[in-house]
Amino acid sequence: DVKVTQSSRYLVKRTGEKVFLECVQDMDHENMFWYRQDPGLGLRLIYFSYDVKMKEKGDIPEGYSVSREKKERFSLILESASTNQTSMYLCASERAVQNEKLFFGSGTQLSVL
Amino acid sequence: GESVGLHLPTLSVQEGDNSIINCAYSNSASDYFIWYKQESGKGPQFIIDIRSNMDKRQGQRVTVLLNKTVKHLSLQIAATQPGDSAVYFCAETPTGGGNKLTFGTGTQLKVEL
């Protein structure tokens, strides 16, 4: 089975801190994604990557950046955390095939105080 | 995806009854649709998918129906069980969308014993 592992289940950070959320997948998937999930808003795409060192903005990239130095790892970076970035963050991966289903990690609940 | 709202729609069903969860989409170019199930504390898991050249697809205890005329998607769960309690999301992507899924806001399914 595909496994998408997010390094932290819960994180508490202070406003202004730099925050790193790590995601690793073990099935050699080309595509990786970062979403945030908020009540009533569903899942919104922050950034995605189709290859190593490649990144593209999703629907809500402001305040975030990403890094993909290795195929299996996709990191989400909050340069200066703010309270409105308190959310559930979900990482996902898939093969680079048209209409392929996403495999999700268990999520990281981030609270910014 | 579904219309955005502040509250998660809830569907309550009796154990053993059939459940029908609905989703409306707006993009006429959408050609691939997926249903995900998210249990409490977990990431979304793939349930079933359907392409726009089909109007029905069946899985194990689940059926997805697609009505492209009215841009409507539904998930039917037969003989609903307590383990089916979760939030269900529909997602869609258009032709050439590069596998970027747009998610609905989700429906909370509660199974009453």
Tab-separated table of C-alpha atoms in Angstrom:
chain	number	residue	atom	x	y	z
A	1	ASP	CA	0.000	0.000	0.000
A	2	VAL	CA	1.046	3.558	-0.669
A	3	LYS	CA	2.159	5.373	2.411
A	4	VAL	CA	2.229	9.150	2.701
A	5	THR	CA	3.792	10.178	5.994
A	6	GLN	CA	3.546	13.616	7.539
A	7	SER	CA	6.167	14.230	10.182
A	8	SER	CA	3.932	15.784	12.825
A	9	ARG	CA	0.339	15.116	13.815
A	10	TYR	CA	0.020	18.277	15.920
A	11	LEU	CA	2.103	21.441	15.972
A	12	VAL	CA	1.804	24.593	18.043
A	13	LYS	CA	3.787	27.622	16.884
A	14	ARG	CA	3.940	31.314	17.679
A	15	THR	CA	3.126	34.166	15.344
A	16	GLY	CA	6.165	35.092	13.267
A	17	GLU	CA	7.909	31.748	13.567
A	18	LYS	CA	9.193	29.915	10.502
A	19	VAL	CA	7.410	26.575	10.245
A	20	PHE	CA	8.371	23.493	8.260
A	21	LEU	CA	5.849	20.752	7.477
A	22	GLU	CA	7.426	17.610	6.069
A	23	CYS	CA	5.867	14.948	3.864
A	24	VAL	CA	7.389	11.726	2.561
A	25	GLN	CA	5.863	9.156	0.190
A	26	ASP	CA	7.219	5.681	-0.430
A	27	MET	CA	5.747	4.757	-3.838
A	28	ASP	CA	7.972	6.733	-6.195
A	29	HIS	CA	5.122	9.060	-7.139
A	30	GLU	CA	5.998	11.949	-9.394
A	31	ASN	CA	3.288	14.357	-8.246
A	32	MET	CA	2.944	15.754	-4.747
A	33	PHE	CA	0.483	18.272	-3.302
A	34	TRP	CA	-0.122	20.361	-0.198
A	35	TYR	CA	-3.706	21.228	0.818
A	36	ARG	CA	-5.165	22.994	3.791
A	37	GLN	CA	-8.514	21.933	5.202
A	38	ASP	CA	-10.815	24.288	7.064
A	39	PRO	CA	-14.386	23.664	8.301
A	40	GLY	CA	-16.931	24.546	5.643
A	41	LEU	CA	-14.279	25.313	3.030
A	42	GLY	CA	-13.200	21.817	2.056
A	43	LEU	CA	-9.679	21.186	0.796
A	44	ARG	CA	-7.851	24.045	-0.879
A	45	LEU	CA	-4.670	23.557	-2.884
A	46	ILE	CA	-1.651	25.533	-1.690
A	47	TYR	CA	1.204	24.249	-3.885
A	48	PHE	CA	2.020	21.212	-5.965
A	49	SER	CA	5.010	19.676	-7.649
A	50	TYR	CA	5.313	17.430	-10.709
A	51	ASP	CA	9.023	16.740	-10.353
A	52	VAL	CA	12.099	17.310	-8.239
A	53	LYS	CA	12.969	20.993	-7.855
A	54	MET	CA	9.757	21.913	-9.618
A	55	LYS	CA	6.828	23.719	-7.970
A	56	GLU	CA	3.616	25.394	-9.036
A	57	LYS	CA	1.219	27.626	-7.145
A	58	GLY	CA	-2.172	26.310	-6.269
A	59	ASP	CA	-5.233	28.338	-5.374
A	60	ILE	CA	-3.986	29.856	-2.092
A	61	PRO	CA	-0.157	30.098	-2.163
A	62	GLU	CA	0.169	33.422	-0.328
A	63	GLY	CA	2.216	33.097	2.852
A	64	TYR	CA	3.606	29.693	1.880
A	65	SER	CA	6.534	28.263	-0.022
A	66	VAL	CA	7.599	24.706	-0.810
A	67	SER	CA	10.709	22.671	-1.419
A	68	ARG	CA	11.184	19.439	-3.357
A	69	GLU	CA	14.842	18.462	-3.302
A	70	LYS	CA	14.153	14.719	-3.493
A	71	LYS	CA	11.402	12.870	-5.315
A	72	GLU	CA	9.957	11.304	-2.164
A	73	ARG	CA	9.915	14.460	-0.016
A	74	PHE	CA	7.803	17.605	-0.320
A	75	SER	CA	8.097	20.305	2.329
A	76	LEU	CA	5.686	23.145	3.061
A	77	ILE	CA	7.197	26.263	4.591
A	78	LEU	CA	5.423	29.055	6.415
A	79	GLU	CA	7.975	31.865	6.287
A	80	SER	CA	6.337	33.860	9.102
A	81	ALA	CA	3.402	32.060	10.644
A	82	SER	CA	0.205	33.991	11.262
A	83	THR	CA	-2.927	33.086	13.201
A	84	ASN	CA	-4.957	32.750	9.996
A	85	GLN	CA	-2.697	29.873	9.021
A	86	THR	CA	-4.077	27.780	11.855
A	87	SER	CA	-5.487	24.821	9.957
A	88	MET	CA	-5.248	21.135	9.082
A	89	TYR	CA	-2.566	20.599	6.444
A	90	LEU	CA	-2.772	17.564	4.181
A	91	CYS	CA	-0.056	16.226	1.917
A	92	ALA	CA	-0.910	13.971	-1.029
A	93	SER	CA	0.874	12.160	-3.821
A	94	GLU	CA	-0.010	10.365	-7.064
A	95	ARG	CA	1.508	8.886	-10.186
A	96	ALA	CA	1.934	11.194	-13.156
A	97	VAL	CA	-0.915	9.588	-15.076
A	98	GLN	CA	-4.051	11.383	-16.284
A	99	ASN	CA	-6.976	11.005	-13.907
A	100	GLU	CA	-5.006	9.271	-11.193
A	101	LYS	CA	-6.313	9.196	-7.636
A	102	LEU	CA	-4.555	10.990	-4.819
A	103	PHE	CA	-3.169	9.268	-1.732
A	104	PHE	CA	-3.269	11.431	1.382
A	105	GLY	CA	-1.274	11.573	4.575
A	106	SER	CA	-3.010	11.729	7.964
A	107	GLY	CA	-2.609	15.479	8.213
A	108	THR	CA	-0.861	17.962	10.486
A	109	GLN	CA	-3.045	20.134	12.717
A	110	LEU	CA	-1.173	23.407	13.047
A	111	SER	CA	-2.116	25.987	15.656
A	112	VAL	CA	-0.501	29.419	15.446
A	113	LEU	CA	-0.832	31.408	18.667
B	1	GLY	CA	-17.182	21.579	-6.379
B	2	GLU	CA	-19.943	22.154	-3.934
B	3	SER	CA	-21.004	25.610	-2.867
B	4	VAL	CA	-19.016	26.958	0.016
B	5	GLY	CA	-20.774	27.321	3.341
B	6	LEU	CA	-19.909	27.846	6.992
B	7	HIS	CA	-21.495	24.615	8.179
B	8	LEU	CA	-20.873	21.094	7.044
B	9	PRO	CA	-24.051	19.504	5.695
B	10	THR	CA	-25.021	16.457	7.707
B	11	LEU	CA	-26.839	13.325	6.673
B	12	SER	CA	-28.133	11.011	9.377
B	13	VAL	CA	-29.217	7.484	8.460
B	14	GLN	CA	-30.202	4.366	10.330
B	15	GLU	CA	-27.848	1.416	10.253
B	16	GLY	CA	-28.833	-0.859	7.396
B	17	ASP	CA	-30.503	1.863	5.333
B	18	ASN	CA	-29.117	3.146	2.065
B	19	SER	CA	-27.340	6.535	2.036
B	20	ILE	CA	-27.263	9.021	-0.799
B	21	ILE	CA	-24.759	11.866	-0.705
B	22	ASN	CA	-25.040	14.563	-3.338
B	23	CYS	CA	-22.580	16.906	-4.978
B	24	ALA	CA	-23.090	19.678	-7.533
B	25	TYR	CA	-20.274	20.939	-9.713
B	26	SER	CA	-20.097	23.982	-11.945
B	27	ASN	CA	-17.313	23.342	-14.451
B	28	SER	CA	-18.677	22.024	-17.741
B	29	ALA	CA	-15.172	20.900	-18.679
B	30	SER	CA	-14.931	18.527	-15.711
B	31	ASP	CA	-14.292	15.042	-16.982
B	32	TYR	CA	-13.086	13.043	-14.000
B	33	PHE	CA	-14.798	12.757	-10.629
B	34	ILE	CA	-13.759	11.122	-7.371
B	35	TRP	CA	-15.369	10.445	-4.014
B	36	TYR	CA	-13.219	10.455	-0.888
B	37	LYS	CA	-14.037	9.363	2.653
B	38	GLN	CA	-12.401	11.048	5.630
B	39	GLU	CA	-12.715	9.473	9.046
B	40	SER	CA	-12.023	11.483	12.165
B	41	GLY	CA	-8.286	12.067	12.642
B	42	LYS	CA	-7.333	10.604	9.265
B	43	GLY	CA	-6.591	11.857	5.785
B	44	PRO	CA	-9.108	11.386	2.963
B	45	GLN	CA	-9.240	7.920	1.415
B	46	PHE	CA	-10.277	7.106	-2.140
B	47	ILE	CA	-13.649	5.387	-2.486
B	48	ILE	CA	-14.629	5.372	-6.146
B	49	ASP	CA	-14.143	7.379	-9.317
B	50	ILE	CA	-15.976	7.917	-12.593
B	51	ARG	CA	-15.112	9.447	-15.949
B	52	SER	CA	-17.425	11.750	-17.839
B	53	ASN	CA	-18.083	9.156	-20.552
B	54	MET	CA	-19.958	7.071	-17.979
B	55	ASP	CA	-23.115	7.789	-15.984
B	56	LYS	CA	-22.834	5.017	-13.400
B	57	ARG	CA	-20.117	3.003	-11.752
B	58	GLN	CA	-20.412	0.428	-9.024
B	59	GLY	CA	-17.990	-0.706	-6.378
B	60	GLN	CA	-18.366	-2.783	-3.274
B	61	ARG	CA	-21.519	-1.431	-1.579
B	62	VAL	CA	-21.018	1.935	-3.286
B	63	THR	CA	-22.379	3.358	-6.520
B	64	VAL	CA	-21.548	6.686	-8.116
B	65	LEU	CA	-24.034	8.330	-10.473
B	66	LEU	CA	-23.110	11.163	-12.802
B	67	ASN	CA	-25.634	13.468	-14.457
B	68	LYS	CA	-23.712	15.778	-16.742
B	69	THR	CA	-26.853	17.572	-17.922
B	70	VAL	CA	-27.467	19.092	-14.492
B	71	LYS	CA	-23.837	18.811	-13.308
B	72	HIS	CA	-24.703	16.521	-10.438
B	73	LEU	CA	-22.840	13.663	-8.822
B	74	SER	CA	-24.102	11.312	-6.152
B	75	LEU	CA	-22.642	8.577	-3.982
B	76	GLN	CA	-24.918	5.783	-2.885
B	77	ILE	CA	-23.910	3.529	0.000
B	78	ALA	CA	-25.916	0.339	0.377
B	79	ALA	CA	-26.738	-1.102	3.800
B	80	THR	CA	-24.965	1.674	5.688
B	81	GLN	CA	-22.799	0.498	8.579
B	82	PRO	CA	-21.382	2.337	11.619
B	83	GLY	CA	-17.956	2.245	9.965
B	84	ASP	CA	-19.346	4.389	7.173
B	85	SER	CA	-19.615	7.359	9.545
B	86	ALA	CA	-17.247	9.952	8.091
B	87	VAL	CA	-17.055	13.102	6.002
B	88	TYR	CA	-17.465	12.449	2.292
B	89	PHE	CA	-15.940	14.736	-0.342
B	90	CYS	CA	-16.511	14.863	-4.046
B	91	ALA	CA	-13.702	16.147	-6.260
B	92	GLU	CA	-13.420	16.903	-9.953
B	93	THR	CA	-10.847	17.835	-12.528
B	94	PRO	CA	-11.276	19.111	-16.062
B	95	THR	CA	-9.684	17.803	-19.218
B	96	GLY	CA	-6.118	19.005	-19.268
B	97	GLY	CA	-6.371	20.076	-15.647
B	98	GLY	CA	-3.090	18.412	-14.868
B	99	ASN	CA	-4.664	16.273	-12.158
B	100	LYS	CA	-5.474	19.339	-10.057
B	101	LEU	CA	-8.558	18.289	-8.193
B	102	THR	CA	-11.179	20.748	-6.977
B	103	PHE	CA	-12.865	19.496	-3.818
B	104	GLY	CA	-16.346	20.087	-2.505
B	105	THR	CA	-16.924	21.177	1.083
B	106	GLY	CA	-17.937	17.723	2.260
B	107	THR	CA	-20.948	16.018	3.843
B	108	GLN	CA	-20.882	14.517	7.328
B	109	LEU	CA	-22.561	11.085	7.338
B	110	LYS	CA	-23.796	9.929	10.736
B	111	VAL	CA	-24.994	6.374	11.143
B	112	GLU	CA	-27.471	5.832	13.934
B	113	LEU	CA	-27.729	2.434	15.587
